[in-house]
Short mmCIF file of C-alpha atoms in Angstrom, two decimals:
data_model
loop_
_atom_site.label_atom_id
_atom_site.label_comp_id
_atom_site.label_asym_id
_atom_site.label_seq_id
_atom_site.Cartn_x
_atom_site.Cartn_y
_atom_site.Cartn_z
CA MET A 22 -4.79 -30.18 -8.45
CA ARG A 23 -2.38 -30.47 -11.37
CA ILE A 24 -0.72 -27.04 -10.90
CA ALA A 25 -0.92 -25.15 -7.59
CA VAL A 26 0.22 -21.53 -7.26
CA THR A 27 1.12 -20.19 -3.84
CA GLY A 28 2.96 -17.20 -2.39
CA ARG A 29 2.40 -13.83 -0.74
CA HIS A 30 2.66 -11.73 -3.90
CA TYR A 31 0.56 -12.02 -7.08
CA ALA A 32 -0.35 -15.70 -6.58
CA ALA A 33 -3.95 -15.26 -7.74
CA GLU A 34 -2.84 -13.15 -10.70
CA THR A 35 -0.21 -15.73 -11.71
CA ALA A 36 -2.81 -18.51 -11.57
CA HIS A 37 -5.27 -16.42 -13.58
CA LEU A 38 -2.70 -15.67 -16.30
CA LEU A 39 -1.60 -19.31 -16.38
CA SER A 40 -5.22 -20.42 -16.86
CA THR A 41 -5.67 -17.81 -19.59
CA TYR A 42 -2.60 -18.99 -21.49
CA LEU A 43 -3.68 -22.63 -21.17
CA ARG A 44 -7.10 -21.76 -22.58
CA LEU A 45 -5.50 -19.95 -25.53
CA LEU A 46 -3.31 -23.01 -26.13
CA GLY A 47 -6.32 -25.33 -25.99
CA ARG A 48 -4.81 -27.23 -23.08
CA ASP A 49 -6.98 -28.68 -20.34
CA ILE A 50 -4.79 -28.55 -17.23
CA GLU A 51 -6.21 -27.79 -13.79
CA VAL A 52 -4.77 -24.72 -12.07
CA GLY A 53 -5.56 -23.57 -8.54
CA VAL A 54 -4.35 -21.22 -5.83
CA LEU A 55 -3.09 -22.76 -2.60
CA SER A 56 -3.41 -20.19 0.17
CA GLU A 57 -0.98 -19.73 3.01
CA GLN A 58 -3.81 -20.48 5.45
CA GLU A 59 -4.52 -23.83 3.78
CA ILE A 60 -0.84 -24.72 4.00
CA ALA A 61 -0.63 -23.69 7.66
CA ASN A 62 -3.73 -25.70 8.54
CA ALA A 63 -2.35 -28.77 6.81
CA LEU A 64 0.99 -28.47 8.61
CA VAL A 65 -0.58 -27.95 12.04
CA ASN A 66 -3.47 -30.41 11.78
CA GLY A 67 -1.88 -32.99 9.53
CA THR A 68 -4.73 -32.67 7.01
CA ALA A 69 -4.10 -33.71 3.44
CA LEU A 70 -3.76 -31.16 0.65
CA PRO A 71 -4.86 -31.90 -2.93
CA ALA A 72 -2.41 -33.93 -4.97
CA ILE A 73 -0.08 -31.46 -6.71
CA GLU A 74 2.09 -32.28 -9.71
CA THR A 75 3.64 -28.83 -10.22
CA LEU A 76 4.05 -26.29 -7.43
CA VAL A 77 4.53 -22.62 -8.35
CA PHE A 78 5.78 -19.96 -5.92
CA SER A 79 4.82 -16.44 -7.01
CA GLY A 80 6.96 -14.49 -4.55
CA PHE A 81 7.31 -13.27 -1.00
CA LYS A 82 7.30 -9.50 -0.81
CA THR A 83 7.51 -7.83 2.59
CA LEU A 84 6.02 -4.53 3.74
CA GLY A 85 9.53 -3.29 4.50
CA GLN A 86 12.95 -4.26 5.80
CA PRO A 87 13.51 -5.93 8.10
CA ALA A 88 10.57 -8.31 7.86
CA ASN A 89 8.11 -8.12 10.74
CA GLU A 90 7.32 -11.07 13.01
CA ALA A 91 4.20 -12.10 11.08
CA GLU A 92 6.19 -12.16 7.83
CA LYS A 93 8.95 -14.24 9.43
CA ASN A 94 6.37 -16.77 10.63
CA SER A 95 4.79 -16.77 7.18
CA PHE A 96 8.10 -17.59 5.55
CA LYS A 97 8.68 -20.44 8.01
CA THR A 98 5.33 -21.88 6.92
CA PHE A 99 6.30 -21.80 3.24
CA ALA A 100 9.78 -23.18 3.98
CA GLN A 101 8.35 -26.11 5.94
CA PHE A 102 5.81 -26.81 3.22
CA PHE A 103 8.30 -26.76 0.34
CA ALA A 104 10.64 -29.07 2.22
CA ALA A 105 7.83 -31.58 2.72
CA ALA A 106 5.90 -31.18 -0.56
CA THR A 107 5.99 -34.15 -2.92
CA ALA A 108 5.28 -32.30 -6.18
CA ALA A 109 7.34 -33.59 -9.07
CA GLN A 110 8.23 -30.06 -10.15
CA ALA A 111 8.53 -26.65 -8.54
CA VAL A 112 8.72 -23.35 -10.44
CA ILE A 113 9.95 -20.65 -8.07
CA ASN A 114 10.23 -16.88 -8.38
CA VAL A 115 13.70 -16.17 -6.98
CA ASN A 116 13.57 -12.37 -7.25
CA ASP A 117 14.45 -12.15 -3.57
CA SER A 118 16.32 -14.26 -1.04
CA SER A 119 13.17 -15.99 0.23
CA GLY A 120 12.47 -17.57 -3.16
CA ALA A 121 16.10 -18.61 -3.52
CA HIS A 122 15.95 -20.25 -0.08
CA LEU A 123 12.76 -22.15 -0.97
CA ALA A 124 14.36 -23.35 -4.20
CA LYS A 125 17.08 -25.03 -2.15
CA ARG A 126 14.52 -26.79 0.05
CA ALA A 127 12.06 -27.88 -2.63
CA GLN A 128 11.83 -31.53 -3.62
CA GLY A 129 11.85 -32.87 -7.19
CA GLU A 130 12.83 -30.83 -10.26
CA VAL A 131 13.30 -27.13 -9.43
CA VAL A 132 13.02 -24.40 -12.06
CA ARG A 133 14.14 -20.93 -10.97
CA TYR A 134 12.59 -17.82 -12.53
CA SER A 135 13.57 -14.18 -12.13
CA SER A 136 12.84 -10.73 -13.50
CA GLU A 137 15.66 -9.16 -11.48
CA TYR A 138 19.13 -8.63 -12.92
CA GLY A 139 21.88 -10.62 -11.23
CA GLN A 140 19.79 -13.48 -9.85
CA THR A 141 20.71 -17.08 -10.66
CA ALA A 142 17.79 -18.56 -12.58
CA ASP A 143 16.75 -20.89 -15.39
CA TRP A 144 14.24 -18.45 -16.90
CA TYR A 145 14.78 -14.69 -17.06
CA LEU A 146 12.33 -11.93 -17.96
CA ALA A 147 13.21 -8.40 -19.07
CA VAL A 148 10.74 -5.59 -19.73
CA THR A 149 11.45 -4.22 -23.21
CA ASN A 150 8.79 -1.50 -23.45
CA HIS A 151 6.54 0.07 -20.83
CA ASN A 152 3.85 2.74 -21.11
CA ILE A 153 0.41 3.55 -19.73
CA ASN A 154 -1.28 1.16 -22.17
CA ALA A 155 0.98 -1.89 -22.27
CA VAL A 156 4.06 -3.76 -21.06
CA SER A 157 6.21 -5.72 -23.52
CA PHE A 158 8.71 -8.30 -22.31
CA ALA A 159 11.20 -10.89 -23.51
CA MET A 160 12.17 -14.17 -21.84
CA GLN A 161 15.27 -16.35 -22.10
CA GLY A 162 15.24 -19.93 -20.86
CA PRO A 163 16.91 -23.34 -21.06
CA GLU A 164 18.17 -24.68 -24.39
CA ASP A 165 18.00 -21.23 -25.99
CA GLY A 166 14.29 -20.96 -25.24
CA TYR A 167 13.11 -17.47 -26.20
CA LEU A 168 9.68 -15.85 -25.81
CA ARG A 169 8.25 -12.38 -26.40
CA GLY A 170 4.95 -11.23 -24.88
CA ARG A 171 2.80 -8.17 -24.34
CA LEU A 172 0.12 -7.33 -21.78
CA ALA A 173 -2.47 -4.57 -22.05
CA THR A 174 -1.56 -3.13 -18.66
CA PHE A 175 1.00 -0.68 -17.27
CA SER A 176 1.86 -3.02 -14.37
CA THR A 177 5.34 -4.52 -14.59
CA ASP A 178 4.41 -6.75 -11.66
CA LEU A 179 1.72 -8.37 -13.81
CA ALA A 180 4.36 -8.85 -16.51
CA THR A 181 6.49 -10.64 -13.91
CA ALA A 182 3.48 -12.84 -13.06
CA ALA A 183 2.92 -13.54 -16.77
CA GLY A 184 6.54 -14.59 -17.17
CA LEU A 185 6.24 -16.99 -14.25
CA ALA A 186 3.12 -18.46 -15.85
CA LEU A 187 4.93 -18.92 -19.17
CA ALA A 188 7.94 -20.54 -17.47
CA THR A 189 5.48 -22.94 -15.82
CA LEU A 190 3.98 -23.85 -19.20
CA ALA A 191 7.42 -24.79 -20.48
CA THR A 192 8.14 -26.76 -17.30
CA VAL A 193 5.00 -28.90 -17.65
CA GLY A 194 5.96 -29.81 -21.20
CA VAL A 195 4.31 -27.32 -23.55
CA PRO A 196 6.77 -26.85 -26.46
CA ILE A 197 8.44 -23.43 -26.64
CA ALA A 198 7.47 -23.07 -30.30
CA GLU A 199 3.81 -23.60 -29.40
CA ILE A 200 3.97 -21.01 -26.60
CA ALA A 201 5.72 -18.52 -28.88
CA ALA A 202 3.09 -18.97 -31.59
CA MET A 203 0.30 -18.42 -29.07
CA LEU A 204 1.92 -15.21 -27.80
CA LYS A 205 2.36 -13.94 -31.35
CA ASN A 206 -1.26 -14.70 -32.25
CA VAL A 207 -2.74 -13.09 -29.13
CA GLY A 208 -0.70 -9.89 -29.50
CA SER A 209 -1.41 -7.58 -26.56
CA LEU A 210 -3.22 -9.77 -24.03
CA GLU A 211 -6.12 -8.05 -22.30
CA VAL A 212 -5.60 -8.44 -18.56
CA ASP A 213 -8.70 -8.64 -16.38
CA CYS A 214 -6.89 -9.15 -13.09
CA GLY A 215 -5.05 -6.64 -10.94
CA ALA A 216 -5.12 -2.95 -11.85
CA ARG A 217 -6.89 -2.05 -15.06
CA LEU A 218 -7.11 0.97 -17.31
CA SER A 219 -10.75 1.87 -17.90
CA ALA A 220 -11.97 1.20 -21.43
CA ALA A 221 -13.46 4.70 -21.59
CA GLN A 222 -10.50 6.70 -22.91
CA THR A 223 -11.74 10.11 -21.80
CA ALA A 224 -10.23 12.78 -19.60
CA PRO A 225 -9.17 11.80 -17.05
CA LEU A 226 -7.70 8.37 -17.73
CA LEU A 227 -9.05 6.09 -15.01
CA VAL A 228 -6.99 3.31 -13.47
CA GLU A 229 -9.03 1.01 -11.22
CA HIS A 230 -7.46 -1.15 -8.56
CA ASN A 231 -9.10 -3.49 -6.07
CA ILE A 232 -7.23 -2.54 -2.92
CA VAL A 233 -5.85 -5.63 -1.17
CA GLY A 234 -2.80 -4.41 0.68
CA LEU A 235 0.11 -2.04 0.98
CA VAL A 236 2.55 -3.95 -1.22
CA TYR A 237 0.17 -3.86 -4.19
CA LEU A 238 -0.56 -0.13 -3.77
CA ARG A 239 3.13 0.66 -3.46
CA ASP A 240 3.95 -1.26 -6.65
CA LEU A 241 1.07 0.40 -8.46
CA LEU A 242 2.10 3.93 -7.51
CA ASP A 243 5.68 3.26 -8.58
CA ALA A 244 4.52 1.93 -11.96
CA LEU A 245 2.09 4.81 -12.53
CA THR A 246 4.70 7.41 -11.68
CA ASP A 247 6.97 5.93 -14.36
CA VAL A 248 4.42 5.94 -17.20
CA ALA A 249 1.69 8.52 -16.48
CA PRO A 250 1.59 11.11 -19.29
CA GLY A 251 0.55 13.88 -16.90
CA GLU A 252 -0.69 14.62 -13.40
CA VAL A 253 -1.65 11.67 -11.17
CA ARG A 254 -4.57 11.93 -8.78
CA ILE A 255 -5.57 9.27 -6.24
CA VAL A 256 -9.02 8.40 -4.95
CA LEU A 257 -8.48 6.30 -1.83
CA ASP A 258 -11.54 4.41 -0.64
CA ALA A 259 -10.58 4.46 3.03
CA GLU A 260 -13.65 2.49 4.11
CA THR A 261 -12.68 -0.45 1.89
CA VAL A 262 -9.08 -0.21 3.11
CA ALA A 263 -10.26 -0.37 6.74
CA ALA A 264 -12.50 -3.36 5.97
CA ARG A 265 -9.80 -5.38 4.19
CA CYS A 266 -6.67 -4.50 6.16
CA ASP A 267 -5.74 -4.42 9.83
CA ALA A 268 -5.16 -1.16 11.69
CA LYS A 269 -1.41 -1.07 11.09
CA GLU A 270 -1.58 -1.76 7.37
CA SER A 271 -4.50 0.68 6.95
CA ALA A 272 -2.35 3.42 8.48
CA MET A 273 0.60 2.44 6.27
CA ILE A 274 -1.59 2.56 3.15
CA GLY A 275 -2.73 6.07 4.09
CA ALA A 276 0.88 7.10 4.66
CA GLN A 277 2.02 5.59 1.35
CA ALA A 278 -0.69 7.40 -0.61
CA ALA A 279 0.11 10.71 1.10
CA HIS A 280 3.85 10.26 0.64
CA SER A 281 3.43 9.81 -3.13
CA GLY A 282 3.15 13.56 -3.62
CA HIS A 283 0.08 13.24 -5.86
CA LEU A 284 -3.27 14.93 -5.26
CA LEU A 285 -5.08 12.66 -2.79
CA TYR A 286 -8.86 12.45 -2.43
CA VAL A 287 -9.89 10.33 0.57
CA ALA A 288 -13.41 8.90 0.64
CA CYS A 289 -15.07 8.14 3.98
CA GLU A 290 -13.43 10.58 6.33
CA THR A 291 -14.32 8.44 9.37
CA ALA A 292 -11.69 5.73 8.62
CA GLN A 293 -9.52 6.75 11.56
CA ASN A 294 -6.50 4.50 10.96
CA VAL A 295 -6.12 5.71 7.39
CA ARG A 296 -6.42 9.33 8.51
CA GLU A 297 -3.79 8.81 11.20
CA GLY A 298 -1.41 7.29 8.67
CA ILE A 299 -1.89 10.25 6.35
CA ALA A 300 -1.35 12.75 9.18
CA ALA A 301 1.79 10.99 10.43
CA SER A 302 3.38 10.52 7.02
CA GLY A 303 4.76 14.00 6.54
CA GLY A 304 3.81 13.40 2.92
CA ARG A 305 3.77 15.95 0.14
CA ALA A 306 0.28 15.15 -1.13
CA GLN A 307 -2.46 17.74 -1.08
CA VAL A 308 -5.20 15.86 0.79
CA SER A 309 -8.97 16.41 0.62
CA TYR A 310 -11.57 14.39 2.53
CA TYR A 311 -15.05 13.42 1.34
CA THR A 312 -17.94 11.51 2.89
CA SER A 313 -18.45 9.12 -0.03
CA VAL A 314 -16.63 7.58 -2.98
CA SER A 315 -19.00 9.17 -5.47
CA GLU A 316 -18.36 12.63 -3.99
CA ALA A 317 -14.59 12.07 -4.16
CA LYS A 318 -14.81 10.87 -7.76
CA VAL A 319 -16.76 13.94 -8.81
CA ALA A 320 -14.15 16.20 -7.17
CA THR A 321 -11.27 14.25 -8.72
CA GLY A 322 -12.74 14.56 -12.20
CA ALA A 323 -12.84 18.35 -12.10
CA ASN A 324 -10.32 20.49 -13.99
CA CYS A 325 -8.63 17.57 -15.74
CA ASP A 326 -6.93 17.53 -19.12
CA ALA A 327 -6.32 14.64 -21.50
CA SER A 328 -3.07 13.66 -19.79
CA THR A 329 -4.47 13.43 -16.23
CA VAL A 330 -4.48 9.93 -14.70
CA VAL A 331 -6.75 9.05 -11.77
CA LEU A 332 -6.01 5.97 -9.67
CA TYR A 333 -9.10 4.70 -7.89
CA ALA A 334 -7.98 2.36 -5.10
CA GLY A 335 -10.89 0.59 -3.48
CA GLU A 336 -13.82 -1.62 -4.43
CA ILE A 337 -14.05 -1.64 -8.22
CA THR A 338 -17.46 -0.59 -9.54
CA ASN A 339 -18.69 0.54 -12.93
CA ALA A 340 -19.34 4.08 -11.72
CA PRO A 341 -17.48 6.54 -13.99
CA LEU A 342 -15.59 9.64 -13.02
CA THR A 343 -17.65 12.71 -13.83
CA ALA A 344 -16.73 16.36 -13.57
#
């Protein structure tokens, strides 16, 4: 594996964007995702991991402060791995203290990347424009390296992932001028990972998100609140949440959605942990329960205007919202 991306936050998205940029550049470099479980198994059992030339750490974002016991153990796994890894280069997101700590332990050349003001880094990213349709950003790096990019998404977290991917390209030797030309030619890059704005630009605007955990939903709601042109409504597929998350996180996802203050339409009223989280949240959302996703979507699509935005959090399908 030439480049391996790992981390607890946007690792798959970073790898996907890195592969996309490499394809646009015409470069044939292998990129893969190295999961925390693979790392843990290798450390415990002494099994060999694929040979890695460049190791990329996408971030370590916790459910809250302080970190819970599982998160502390997770960080220990990453710390042990980075101290022992023999990759020639490591590109590390140092937006929080965990990344900064890993950067100190990593072997070989270490390149620090950040999208947070005040962090010590080699590459910096700043969002320059942000709306429901796109995020524009600028990057400053070593030797006056400068890049400007644009993603067809409202997610600033995906912009952060894109910046990490671009910093990795520079680290593995792709000339800055070549990267800059590629970004200029591609314009607003269509993003087919993470949350997506439906191509059907009708009322309401539909944002689809494959629910994978609380941190992603929390980031998404924050981003939507910043850029939505009008009312935000949420369809929460509680059955998918219950299937993908444990009881505690399912309850926290329900609480987060309810606390957002938006209209909340919950599909599959039997998902008990989600319901308990909603009830315990003391949230401001007006909550309605439905027996199926399709029923909730129909209800959500009623009485909308052109500025209404609906976030569907669950298993992405091609089924449209209909009034």
